CSV table of C-alpha atoms in Angstrom, one decimal:
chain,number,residue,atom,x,y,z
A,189,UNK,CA,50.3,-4.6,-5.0
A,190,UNK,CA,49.8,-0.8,-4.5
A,191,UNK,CA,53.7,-0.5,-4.6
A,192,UNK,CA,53.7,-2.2,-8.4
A,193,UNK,CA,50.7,-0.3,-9.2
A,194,UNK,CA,52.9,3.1,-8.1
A,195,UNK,CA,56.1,1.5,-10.1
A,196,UNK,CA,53.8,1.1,-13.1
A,197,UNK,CA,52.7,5.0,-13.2
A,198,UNK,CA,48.7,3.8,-12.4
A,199,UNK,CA,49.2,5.4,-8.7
A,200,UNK,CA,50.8,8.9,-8.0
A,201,UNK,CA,50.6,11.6,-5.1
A,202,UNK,CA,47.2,13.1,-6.6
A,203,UNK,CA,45.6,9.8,-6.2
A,204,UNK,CA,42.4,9.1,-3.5
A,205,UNK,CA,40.9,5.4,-4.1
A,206,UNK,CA,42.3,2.2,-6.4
A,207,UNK,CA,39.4,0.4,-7.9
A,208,UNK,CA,40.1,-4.0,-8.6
A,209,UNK,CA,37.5,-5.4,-10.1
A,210,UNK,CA,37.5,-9.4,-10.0
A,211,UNK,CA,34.8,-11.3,-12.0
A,212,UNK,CA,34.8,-14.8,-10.8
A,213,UNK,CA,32.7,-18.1,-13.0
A,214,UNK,CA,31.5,-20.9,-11.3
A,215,UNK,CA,30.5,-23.1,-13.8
A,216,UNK,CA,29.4,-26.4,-11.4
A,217,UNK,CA,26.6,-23.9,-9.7
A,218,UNK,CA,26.3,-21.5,-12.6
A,219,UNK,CA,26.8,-18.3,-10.5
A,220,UNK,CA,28.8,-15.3,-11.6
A,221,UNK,CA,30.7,-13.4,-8.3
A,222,UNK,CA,31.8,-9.8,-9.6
A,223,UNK,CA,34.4,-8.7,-5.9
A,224,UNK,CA,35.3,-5.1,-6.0
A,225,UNK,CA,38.5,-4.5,-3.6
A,226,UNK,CA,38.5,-0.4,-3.0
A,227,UNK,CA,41.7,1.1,-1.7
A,228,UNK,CA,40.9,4.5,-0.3
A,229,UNK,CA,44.0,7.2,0.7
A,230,UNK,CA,42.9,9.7,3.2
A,231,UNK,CA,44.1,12.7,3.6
A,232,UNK,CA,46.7,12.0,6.7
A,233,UNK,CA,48.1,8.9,4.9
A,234,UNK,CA,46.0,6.3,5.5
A,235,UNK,CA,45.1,3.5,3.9
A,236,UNK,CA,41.3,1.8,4.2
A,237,UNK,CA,40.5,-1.5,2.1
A,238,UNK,CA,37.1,-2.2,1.8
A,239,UNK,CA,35.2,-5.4,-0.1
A,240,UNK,CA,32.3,-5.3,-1.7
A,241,UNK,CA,30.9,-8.5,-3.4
A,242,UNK,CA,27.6,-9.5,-5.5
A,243,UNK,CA,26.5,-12.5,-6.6
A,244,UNK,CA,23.9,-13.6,-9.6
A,245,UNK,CA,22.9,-16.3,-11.2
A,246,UNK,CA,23.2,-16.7,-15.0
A,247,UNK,CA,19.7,-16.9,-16.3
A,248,UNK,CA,19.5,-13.2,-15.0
A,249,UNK,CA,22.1,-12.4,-17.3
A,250,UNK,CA,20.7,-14.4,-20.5
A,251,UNK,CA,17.8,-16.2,-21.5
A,252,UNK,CA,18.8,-20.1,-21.3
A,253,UNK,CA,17.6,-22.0,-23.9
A,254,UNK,CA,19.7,-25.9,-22.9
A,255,UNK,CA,17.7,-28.8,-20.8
A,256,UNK,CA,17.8,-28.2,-17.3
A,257,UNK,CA,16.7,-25.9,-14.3
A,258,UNK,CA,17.8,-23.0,-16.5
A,259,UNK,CA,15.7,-23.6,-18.8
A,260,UNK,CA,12.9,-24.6,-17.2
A,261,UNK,CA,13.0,-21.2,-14.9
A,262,UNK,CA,12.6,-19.8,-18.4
A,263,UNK,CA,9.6,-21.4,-19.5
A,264,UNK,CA,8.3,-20.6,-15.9
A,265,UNK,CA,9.2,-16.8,-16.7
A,266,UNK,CA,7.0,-16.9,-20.2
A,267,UNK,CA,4.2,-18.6,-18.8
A,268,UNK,CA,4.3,-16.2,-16.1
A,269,UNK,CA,4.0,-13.4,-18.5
A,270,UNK,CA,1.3,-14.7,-19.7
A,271,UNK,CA,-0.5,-15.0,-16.9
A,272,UNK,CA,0.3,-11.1,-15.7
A,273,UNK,CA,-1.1,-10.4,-19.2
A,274,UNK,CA,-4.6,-12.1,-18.5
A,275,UNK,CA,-4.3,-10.7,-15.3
A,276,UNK,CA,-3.9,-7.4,-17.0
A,277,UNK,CA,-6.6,-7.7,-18.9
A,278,UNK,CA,-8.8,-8.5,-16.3
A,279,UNK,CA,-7.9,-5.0,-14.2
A,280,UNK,CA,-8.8,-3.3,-17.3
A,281,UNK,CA,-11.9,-4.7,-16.9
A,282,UNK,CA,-12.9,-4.3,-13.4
A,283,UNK,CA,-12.1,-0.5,-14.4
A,284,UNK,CA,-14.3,-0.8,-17.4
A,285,UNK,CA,-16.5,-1.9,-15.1
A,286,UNK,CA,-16.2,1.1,-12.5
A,287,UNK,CA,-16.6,3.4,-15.2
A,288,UNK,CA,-19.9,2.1,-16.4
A,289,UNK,CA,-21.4,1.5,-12.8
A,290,UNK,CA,-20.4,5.1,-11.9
A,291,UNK,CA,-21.6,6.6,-15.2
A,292,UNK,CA,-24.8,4.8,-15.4
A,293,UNK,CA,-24.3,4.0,-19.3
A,294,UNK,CA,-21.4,3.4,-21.7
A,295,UNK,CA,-18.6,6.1,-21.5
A,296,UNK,CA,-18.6,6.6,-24.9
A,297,UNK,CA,-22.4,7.4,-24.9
A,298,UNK,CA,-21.8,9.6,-22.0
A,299,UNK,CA,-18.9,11.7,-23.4
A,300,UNK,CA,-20.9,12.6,-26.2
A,301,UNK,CA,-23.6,14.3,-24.2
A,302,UNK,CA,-21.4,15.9,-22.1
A,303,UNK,CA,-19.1,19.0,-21.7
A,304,UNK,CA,-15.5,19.7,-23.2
A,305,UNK,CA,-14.5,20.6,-19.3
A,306,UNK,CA,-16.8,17.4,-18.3
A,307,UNK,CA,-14.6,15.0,-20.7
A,308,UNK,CA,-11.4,16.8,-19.2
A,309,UNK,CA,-11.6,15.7,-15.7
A,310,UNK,CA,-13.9,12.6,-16.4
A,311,UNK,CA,-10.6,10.3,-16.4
A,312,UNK,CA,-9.7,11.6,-13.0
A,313,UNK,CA,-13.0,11.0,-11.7
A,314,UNK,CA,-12.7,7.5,-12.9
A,315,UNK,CA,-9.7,6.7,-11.4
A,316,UNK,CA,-10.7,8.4,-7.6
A,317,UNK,CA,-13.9,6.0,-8.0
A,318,UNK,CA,-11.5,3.1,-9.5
A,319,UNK,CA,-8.8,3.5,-6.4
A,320,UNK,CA,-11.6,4.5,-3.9
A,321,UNK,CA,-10.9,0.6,-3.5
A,322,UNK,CA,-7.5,-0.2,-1.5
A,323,UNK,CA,-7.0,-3.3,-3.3
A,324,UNK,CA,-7.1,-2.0,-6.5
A,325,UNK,CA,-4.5,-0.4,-5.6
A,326,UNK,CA,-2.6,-3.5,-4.5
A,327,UNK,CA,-3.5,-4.7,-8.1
A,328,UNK,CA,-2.0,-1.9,-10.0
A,329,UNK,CA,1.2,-2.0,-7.9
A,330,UNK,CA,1.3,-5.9,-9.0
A,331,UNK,CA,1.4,-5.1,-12.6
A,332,UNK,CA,3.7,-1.9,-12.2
A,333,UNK,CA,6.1,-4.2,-10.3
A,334,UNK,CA,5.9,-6.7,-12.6
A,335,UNK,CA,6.0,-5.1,-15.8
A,336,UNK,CA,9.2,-2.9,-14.7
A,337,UNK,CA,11.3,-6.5,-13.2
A,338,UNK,CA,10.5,-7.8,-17.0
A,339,UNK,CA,11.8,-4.3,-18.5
A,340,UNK,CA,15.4,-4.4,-16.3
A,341,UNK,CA,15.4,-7.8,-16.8
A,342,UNK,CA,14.7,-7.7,-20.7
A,343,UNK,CA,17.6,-4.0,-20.7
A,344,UNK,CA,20.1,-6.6,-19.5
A,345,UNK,CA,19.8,-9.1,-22.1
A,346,UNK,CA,19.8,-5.9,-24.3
A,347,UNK,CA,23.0,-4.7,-22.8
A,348,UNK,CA,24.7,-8.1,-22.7
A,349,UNK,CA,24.0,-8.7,-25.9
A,350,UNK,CA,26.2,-5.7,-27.7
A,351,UNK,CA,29.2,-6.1,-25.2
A,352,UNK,CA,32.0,-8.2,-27.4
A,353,UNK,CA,33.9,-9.1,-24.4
A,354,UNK,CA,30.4,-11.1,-23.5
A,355,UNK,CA,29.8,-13.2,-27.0
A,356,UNK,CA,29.3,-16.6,-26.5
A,357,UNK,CA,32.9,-18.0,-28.1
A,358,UNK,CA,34.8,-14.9,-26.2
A,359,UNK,CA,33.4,-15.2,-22.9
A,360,UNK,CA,36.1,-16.9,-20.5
A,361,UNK,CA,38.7,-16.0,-22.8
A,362,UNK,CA,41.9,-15.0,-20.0
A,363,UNK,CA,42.6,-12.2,-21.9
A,364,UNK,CA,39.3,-10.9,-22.3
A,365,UNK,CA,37.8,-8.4,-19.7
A,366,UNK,CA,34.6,-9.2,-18.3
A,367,UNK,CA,32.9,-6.0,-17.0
A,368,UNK,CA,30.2,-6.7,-15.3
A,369,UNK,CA,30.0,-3.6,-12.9
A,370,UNK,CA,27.7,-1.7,-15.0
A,371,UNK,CA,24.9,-4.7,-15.1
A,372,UNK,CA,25.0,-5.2,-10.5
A,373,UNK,CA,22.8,-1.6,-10.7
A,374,UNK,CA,20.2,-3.4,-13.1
A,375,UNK,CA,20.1,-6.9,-11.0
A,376,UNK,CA,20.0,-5.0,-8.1
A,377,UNK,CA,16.5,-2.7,-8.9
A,378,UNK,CA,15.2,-6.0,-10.7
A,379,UNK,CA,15.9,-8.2,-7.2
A,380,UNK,CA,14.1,-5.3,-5.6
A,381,UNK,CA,11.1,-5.1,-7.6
A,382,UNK,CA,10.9,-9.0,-7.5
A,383,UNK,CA,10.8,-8.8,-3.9
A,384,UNK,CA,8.1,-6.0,-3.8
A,385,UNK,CA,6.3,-7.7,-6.2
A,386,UNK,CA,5.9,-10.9,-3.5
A,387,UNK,CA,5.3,-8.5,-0.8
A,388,UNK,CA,2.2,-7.0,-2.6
A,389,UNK,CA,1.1,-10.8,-3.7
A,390,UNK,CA,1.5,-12.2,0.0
A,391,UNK,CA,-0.4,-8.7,1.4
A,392,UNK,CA,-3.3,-9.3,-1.7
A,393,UNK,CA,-3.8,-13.0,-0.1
A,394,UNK,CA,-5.6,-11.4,3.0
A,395,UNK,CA,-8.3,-10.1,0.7
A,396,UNK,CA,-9.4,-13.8,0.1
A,397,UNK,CA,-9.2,-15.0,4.0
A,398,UNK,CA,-12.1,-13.4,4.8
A,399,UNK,CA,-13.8,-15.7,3.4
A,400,UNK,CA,-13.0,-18.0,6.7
A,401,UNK,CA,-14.3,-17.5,9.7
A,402,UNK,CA,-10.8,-18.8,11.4
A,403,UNK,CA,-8.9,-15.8,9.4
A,404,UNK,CA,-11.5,-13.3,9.8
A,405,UNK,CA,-10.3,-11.7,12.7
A,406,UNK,CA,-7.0,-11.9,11.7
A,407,UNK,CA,-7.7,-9.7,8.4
A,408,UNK,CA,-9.7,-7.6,10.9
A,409,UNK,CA,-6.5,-7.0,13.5
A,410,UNK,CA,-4.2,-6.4,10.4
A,411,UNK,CA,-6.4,-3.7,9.0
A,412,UNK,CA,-6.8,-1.8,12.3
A,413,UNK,CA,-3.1,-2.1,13.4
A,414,UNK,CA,-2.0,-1.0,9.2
A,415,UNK,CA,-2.7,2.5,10.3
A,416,UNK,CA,-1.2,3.0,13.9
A,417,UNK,CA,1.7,0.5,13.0
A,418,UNK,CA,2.6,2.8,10.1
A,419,UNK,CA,3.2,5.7,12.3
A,420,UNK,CA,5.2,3.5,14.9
A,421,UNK,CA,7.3,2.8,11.7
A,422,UNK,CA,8.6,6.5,11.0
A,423,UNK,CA,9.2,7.0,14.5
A,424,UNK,CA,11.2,4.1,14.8
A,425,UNK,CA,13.0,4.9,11.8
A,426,UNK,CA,13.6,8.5,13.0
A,427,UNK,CA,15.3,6.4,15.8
A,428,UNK,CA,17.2,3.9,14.1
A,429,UNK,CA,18.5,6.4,12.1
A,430,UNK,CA,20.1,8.5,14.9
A,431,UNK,CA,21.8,5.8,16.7
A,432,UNK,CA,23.3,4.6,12.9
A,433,UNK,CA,24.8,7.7,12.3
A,434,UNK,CA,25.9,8.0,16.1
A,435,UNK,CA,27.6,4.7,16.0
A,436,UNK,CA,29.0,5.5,12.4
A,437,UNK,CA,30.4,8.6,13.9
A,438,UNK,CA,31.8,7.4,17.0
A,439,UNK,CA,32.9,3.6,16.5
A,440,UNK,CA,33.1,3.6,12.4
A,441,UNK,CA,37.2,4.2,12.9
A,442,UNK,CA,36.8,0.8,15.3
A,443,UNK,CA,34.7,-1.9,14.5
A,444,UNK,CA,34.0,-3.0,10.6
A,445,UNK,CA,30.2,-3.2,11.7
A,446,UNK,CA,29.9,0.3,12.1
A,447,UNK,CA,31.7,1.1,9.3
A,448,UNK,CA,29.1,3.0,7.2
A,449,UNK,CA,25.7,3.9,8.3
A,450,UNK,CA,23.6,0.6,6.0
A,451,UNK,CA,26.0,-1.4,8.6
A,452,UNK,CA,25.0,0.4,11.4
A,453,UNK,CA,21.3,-0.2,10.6
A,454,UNK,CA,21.7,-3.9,10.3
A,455,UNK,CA,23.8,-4.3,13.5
A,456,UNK,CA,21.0,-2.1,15.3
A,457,UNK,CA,17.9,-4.2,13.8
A,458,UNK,CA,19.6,-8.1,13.8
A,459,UNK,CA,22.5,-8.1,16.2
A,460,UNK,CA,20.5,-8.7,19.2
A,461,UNK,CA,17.9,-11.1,17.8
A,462,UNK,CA,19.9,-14.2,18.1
A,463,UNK,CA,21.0,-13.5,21.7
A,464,UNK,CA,23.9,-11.4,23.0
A,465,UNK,CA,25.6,-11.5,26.3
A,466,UNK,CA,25.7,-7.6,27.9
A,467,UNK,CA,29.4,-6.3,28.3
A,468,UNK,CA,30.2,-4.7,31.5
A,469,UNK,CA,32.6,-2.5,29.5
A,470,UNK,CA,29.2,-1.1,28.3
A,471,UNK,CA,28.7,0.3,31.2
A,472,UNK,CA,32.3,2.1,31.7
A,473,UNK,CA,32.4,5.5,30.7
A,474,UNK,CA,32.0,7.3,27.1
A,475,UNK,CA,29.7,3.6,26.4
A,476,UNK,CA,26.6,4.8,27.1
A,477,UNK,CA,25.9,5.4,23.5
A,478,UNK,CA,25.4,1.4,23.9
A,479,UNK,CA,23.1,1.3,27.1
A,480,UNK,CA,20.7,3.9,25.7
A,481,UNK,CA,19.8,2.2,22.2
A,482,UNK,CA,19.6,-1.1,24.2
A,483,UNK,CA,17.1,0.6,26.5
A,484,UNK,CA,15.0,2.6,24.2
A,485,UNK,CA,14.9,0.3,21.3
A,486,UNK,CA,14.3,-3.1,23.1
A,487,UNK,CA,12.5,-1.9,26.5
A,488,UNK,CA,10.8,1.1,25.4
A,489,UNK,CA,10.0,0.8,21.5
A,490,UNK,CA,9.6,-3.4,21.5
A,491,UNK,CA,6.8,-2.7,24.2
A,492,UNK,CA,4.8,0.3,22.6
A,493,UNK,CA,4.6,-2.1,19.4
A,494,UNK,CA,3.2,-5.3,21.7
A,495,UNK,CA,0.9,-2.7,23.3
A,496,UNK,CA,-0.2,-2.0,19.9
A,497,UNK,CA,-0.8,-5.0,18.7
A,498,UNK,CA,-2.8,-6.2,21.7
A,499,UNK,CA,-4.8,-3.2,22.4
A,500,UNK,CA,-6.1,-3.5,18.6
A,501,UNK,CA,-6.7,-7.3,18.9
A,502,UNK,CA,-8.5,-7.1,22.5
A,503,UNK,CA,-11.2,-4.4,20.6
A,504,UNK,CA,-10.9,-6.4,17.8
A,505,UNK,CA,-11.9,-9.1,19.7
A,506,UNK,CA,-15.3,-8.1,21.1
A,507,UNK,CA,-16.8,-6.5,17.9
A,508,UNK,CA,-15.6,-9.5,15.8
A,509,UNK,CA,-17.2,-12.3,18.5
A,510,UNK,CA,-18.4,-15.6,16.8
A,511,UNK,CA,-22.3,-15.7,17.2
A,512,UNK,CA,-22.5,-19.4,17.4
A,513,UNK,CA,-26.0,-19.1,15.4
A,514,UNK,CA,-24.0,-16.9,13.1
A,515,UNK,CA,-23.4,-18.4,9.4
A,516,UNK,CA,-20.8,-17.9,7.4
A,517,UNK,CA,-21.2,-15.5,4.7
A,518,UNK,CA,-19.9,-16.9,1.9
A,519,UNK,CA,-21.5,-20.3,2.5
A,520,UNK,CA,-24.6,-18.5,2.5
A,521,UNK,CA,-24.2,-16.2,-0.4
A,522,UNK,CA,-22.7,-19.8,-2.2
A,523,UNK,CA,-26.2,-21.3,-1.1
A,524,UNK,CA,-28.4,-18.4,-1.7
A,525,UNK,CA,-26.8,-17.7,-5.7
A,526,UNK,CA,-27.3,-21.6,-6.5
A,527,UNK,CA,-30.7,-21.7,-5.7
A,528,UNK,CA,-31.6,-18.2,-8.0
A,529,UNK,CA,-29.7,-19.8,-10.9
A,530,UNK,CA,-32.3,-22.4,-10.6
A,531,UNK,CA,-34.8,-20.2,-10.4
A,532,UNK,CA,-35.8,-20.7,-6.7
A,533,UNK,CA,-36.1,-18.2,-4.0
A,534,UNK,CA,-35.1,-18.9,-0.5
A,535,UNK,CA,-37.0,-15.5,1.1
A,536,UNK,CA,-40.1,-17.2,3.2
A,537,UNK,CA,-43.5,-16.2,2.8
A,538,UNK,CA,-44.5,-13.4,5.2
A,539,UNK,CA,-47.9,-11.8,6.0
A,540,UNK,CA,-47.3,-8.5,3.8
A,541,UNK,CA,-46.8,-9.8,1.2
A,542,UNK,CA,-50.4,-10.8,0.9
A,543,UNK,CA,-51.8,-7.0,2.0
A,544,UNK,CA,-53.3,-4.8,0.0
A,545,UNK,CA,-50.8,-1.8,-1.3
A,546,UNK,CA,-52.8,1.0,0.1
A,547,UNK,CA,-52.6,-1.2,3.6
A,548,UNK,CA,-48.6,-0.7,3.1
A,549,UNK,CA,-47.8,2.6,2.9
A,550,UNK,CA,-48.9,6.0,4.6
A,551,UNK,CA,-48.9,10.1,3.7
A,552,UNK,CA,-45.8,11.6,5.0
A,553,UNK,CA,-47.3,14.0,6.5
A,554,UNK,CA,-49.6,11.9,9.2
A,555,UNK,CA,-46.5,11.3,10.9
A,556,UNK,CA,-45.2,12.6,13.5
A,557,UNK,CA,-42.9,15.7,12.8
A,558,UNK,CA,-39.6,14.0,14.2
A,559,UNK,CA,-40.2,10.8,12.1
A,560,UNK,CA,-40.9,13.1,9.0
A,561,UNK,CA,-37.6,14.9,9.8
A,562,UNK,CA,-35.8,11.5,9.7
A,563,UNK,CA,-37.3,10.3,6.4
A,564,UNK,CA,-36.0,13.5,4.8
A,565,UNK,CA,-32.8,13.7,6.0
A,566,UNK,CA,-32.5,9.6,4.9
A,567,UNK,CA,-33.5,11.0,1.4
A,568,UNK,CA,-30.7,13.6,1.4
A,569,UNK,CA,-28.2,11.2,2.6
A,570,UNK,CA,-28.6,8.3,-0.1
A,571,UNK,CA,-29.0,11.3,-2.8
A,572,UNK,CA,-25.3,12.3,-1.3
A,573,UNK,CA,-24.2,9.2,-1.6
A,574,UNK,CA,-25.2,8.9,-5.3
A,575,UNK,CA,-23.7,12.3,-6.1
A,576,UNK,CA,-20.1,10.9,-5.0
A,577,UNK,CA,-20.4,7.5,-6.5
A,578,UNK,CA,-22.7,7.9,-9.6
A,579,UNK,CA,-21.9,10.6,-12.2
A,580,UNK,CA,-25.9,12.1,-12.6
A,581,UNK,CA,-28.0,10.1,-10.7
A,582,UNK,CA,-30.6,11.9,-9.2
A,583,UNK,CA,-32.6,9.7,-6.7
A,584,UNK,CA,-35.0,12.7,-5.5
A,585,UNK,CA,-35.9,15.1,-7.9
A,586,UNK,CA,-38.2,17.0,-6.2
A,587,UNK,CA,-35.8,17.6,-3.4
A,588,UNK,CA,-35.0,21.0,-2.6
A,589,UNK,CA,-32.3,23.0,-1.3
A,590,UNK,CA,-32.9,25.1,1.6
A,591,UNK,CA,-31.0,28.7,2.1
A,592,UNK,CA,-33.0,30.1,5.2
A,593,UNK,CA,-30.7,30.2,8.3
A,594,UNK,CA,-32.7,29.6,11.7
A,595,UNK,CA,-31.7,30.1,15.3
A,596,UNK,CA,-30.4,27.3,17.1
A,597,UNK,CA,-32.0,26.3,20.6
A,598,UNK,CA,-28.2,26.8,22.2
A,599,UNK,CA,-27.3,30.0,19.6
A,600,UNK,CA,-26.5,32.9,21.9
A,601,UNK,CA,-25.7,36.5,21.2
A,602,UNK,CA,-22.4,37.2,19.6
A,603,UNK,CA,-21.8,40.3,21.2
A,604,UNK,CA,-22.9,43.4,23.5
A,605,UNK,CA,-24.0,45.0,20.8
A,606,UNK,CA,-26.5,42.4,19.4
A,607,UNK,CA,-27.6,42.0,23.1
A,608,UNK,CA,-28.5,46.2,23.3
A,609,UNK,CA,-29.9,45.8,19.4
A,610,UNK,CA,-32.5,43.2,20.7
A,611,UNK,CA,-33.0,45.0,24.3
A,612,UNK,CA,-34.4,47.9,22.3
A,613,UNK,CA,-36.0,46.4,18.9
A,614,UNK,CA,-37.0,43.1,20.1
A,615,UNK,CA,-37.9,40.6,16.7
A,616,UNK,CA,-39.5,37.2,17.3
A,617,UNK,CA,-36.7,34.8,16.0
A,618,UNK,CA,-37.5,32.2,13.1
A,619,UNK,CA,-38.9,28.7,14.7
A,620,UNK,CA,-36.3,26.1,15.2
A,621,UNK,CA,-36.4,24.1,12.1
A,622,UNK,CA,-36.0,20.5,14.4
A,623,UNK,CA,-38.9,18.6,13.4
A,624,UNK,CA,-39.9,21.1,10.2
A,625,UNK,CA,-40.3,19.8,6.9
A,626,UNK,CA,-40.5,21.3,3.3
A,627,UNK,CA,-44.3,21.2,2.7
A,628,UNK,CA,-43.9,19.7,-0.8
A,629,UNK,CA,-41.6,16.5,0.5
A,630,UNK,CA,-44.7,15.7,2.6
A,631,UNK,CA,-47.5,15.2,0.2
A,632,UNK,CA,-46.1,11.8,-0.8
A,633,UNK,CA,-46.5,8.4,0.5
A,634,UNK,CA,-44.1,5.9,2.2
A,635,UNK,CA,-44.7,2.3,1.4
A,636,UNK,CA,-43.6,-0.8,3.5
A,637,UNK,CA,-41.1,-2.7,1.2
């Protein structure tokens, strides 16, 4: 073949690769095979043939619109949009939703009371509070996934569509070309979104199994490993990427598996899975390229991944026990929400609730100092917390902000100077502010609620 193609002036000396491009119909299954045959001439002579083929089926090339699983996959693929599209809106308002809890009122009520550089940054506040939730984030990488398959996927109707050669009453024609090279990089990104897209669905399930008790450590092991098994990832890519390249570079001349480094990567992750016997020429020498990613990989790297795994679901274990007197929280909060949407309250009758009010609370400052200390530092706490998760809430007015420094009961002198400076002018230090409170925070009352 490469000898006509020379005798036909389509080869001469200045030629490096020979592209064929075969475009095969199979009209009982409906799949379209597009075979690429590449002929590569190195620079001492040789000659290296390598295959690359693709498969699709039709109805990724063009909407199908005759009876039968064709069309039916395209009535599945409309009704599916129009379920993204609820589920679109609904997002939108969960964030509505953020926006108003964290504001307090309606953002458009809010922007008009507040500052031009408070309206700047008042979208990026809302989206920190809207992705402060990890599976909102799960939720927005559904519809980004989703929305960009149905863009590729609606670009190659588009660009099937104005080829001629690909017109229903030319198509099949013998002497008509079908080129269907340029479309494989489409499928391909659309295939891979499609499979992200169940990956993100499948990983949003776990949200909803904690509403079992028989999944509820699972959930629990899968959260705590997410982090550490993440890291164990990149080093074990960092790994697997070595050994490709070092098997590319020194048996990708031999063996077709090792041909390029995506080959090397699948031979190192699924050759050994299924079972394979160990080669005593492994052992001979210039093979220990062999013995040492069998070692590390599968004795060293298999292991720290088990230990893991169990070390996470041993701790998991013990803070996650069943209390056999335990209820399950949804059945409860499913019990508790039916009887206030009839109007009856499930909270029993307890002594203080018939007290009198001044018999449930007490002045601040009749306690004792450390308990004083703790109620104030409670106050500054759940004011902190509204600060970072409501725009202007302000729990404690009165509260005050404190810029005297005291000396710690472990603070020691900094240097020999400030040890000489206190030899000779001795100053009694400020008290240690432990159990002090501001004397305005104490003339209040704390009531039993």
């Amino acid at each position: 073949m490469l000898y006509d193609l020379y005798k036909w002036n389509w080869v001469d000396r200045l030629s490096r690769a020979v592209v064929l491009e075969i475009t095969t119909l199979n009209i009982n299954v409906n799949v379209i095979a597009n075979t690429n045959i590449i002929f590569e001439f190195s620079p001492n002579g040789a000659v290296t043939a390598t295959v690359k083929t693709n498969a699709m089926r039709i109805f990724l090339f063009t909407p199908s619109l005759q009876s039968g699983a064709a069309l039916l996959s395209f009535l599945n693929l409309i009704a599916l949009f129009v379920i993204f599209a609820i589920h679109t809106v609904w997002v939108g308002w969960l964030m509505y939703k953020t926006c108003f809890n964290y504001l307090g009122q309606s953002p458009g009520a809010y922007i008009k009371t507040a500052s031009i550089w408070t309206r700047v940054i008042l979208p990026l506040r809302i989206l920190y509070q809207f992705f402060r939730y990890g599976w909102n984030i799960a939720d927005l990488m559904i519809l980004c996934c989703f929305y960009a398959h149905m863009g590729f996927r609606i670009s190659t109707y588009i660009s099937i569509t104005s080829e001629p050669n690909l017109a229903p009453d030319v198509i099949g024609h013998p002497e008509a070309k079908w080129r269907f090279g340029f479309l494989l990089f489409l499928l391909f990104l659309l295939l891979l979104l499609f499979l992200l897209l169940l990956i993100t669905c499948w990983v949003k399930l776990f949200k909803y199994l904690c509403m079992s008790s028989y999944f509820r450590l699972l959930v629990r092991i899968l959260e705590k490993c997410a982090a550490r098994l993440l890291i164990f990832c990149w080093m074990l890519m960092f790994v697997f990427f070595g050994f490709a390249v070092a098997f590319r570079v020194g048996l990708g001349n031999i063996d077709q598996n090792f041909s390029s480094i995506q080959k090397s990567f699948l031979v190192l992750f699924f050759l050994l899975i299924d079972g394979y016997e160990v080669d005593e020429q492994w052992f001979e020498p210039g093979k220990e390229l062999d013995v040492e990613a069998v070692a590390l990989m599968y004795f060293v790297l298999l292991n720290i991944f088990i230990a893991i795994v169990l070390d996470t679901y041993s701790l998991a274990a013990r803070q996650n026990a069943v209390d056999a007197s335990k209820k399950n929280p949804m059945i409860v909060f499913v019990r508790t929400y039916y009887h206030w949407m009839k109007g009856h309250s499930l909270v029993e009758d307890e002594s203080e609730e018939h007290m009198k009010s001044e018999d449930l609370s007490i002045s601040l400052e009749l306690l004792p100092g450390l308990v004083r200390r703790k109620w104030v530092e409670k106050k500054r706490e759940m004011q902190l917390v509204a600060n970072q998760n409501f725009a202007g809430m302000i729990l404690f007015a009165d509260e005050d902000k404190r810029t005297d420094k005291s000396l710690s009961d472990w603070a020691l002198p900094s240097s020999q100077k400030d040890i000489m400076e206190n030899m000779t002018n001795p100053k009694a230090p400020k008290p240690v502010s432990a159990l002090a409170s501001p004397n305005h925070l104490i003339q209040q009352k704390v009531a039993y609620f």
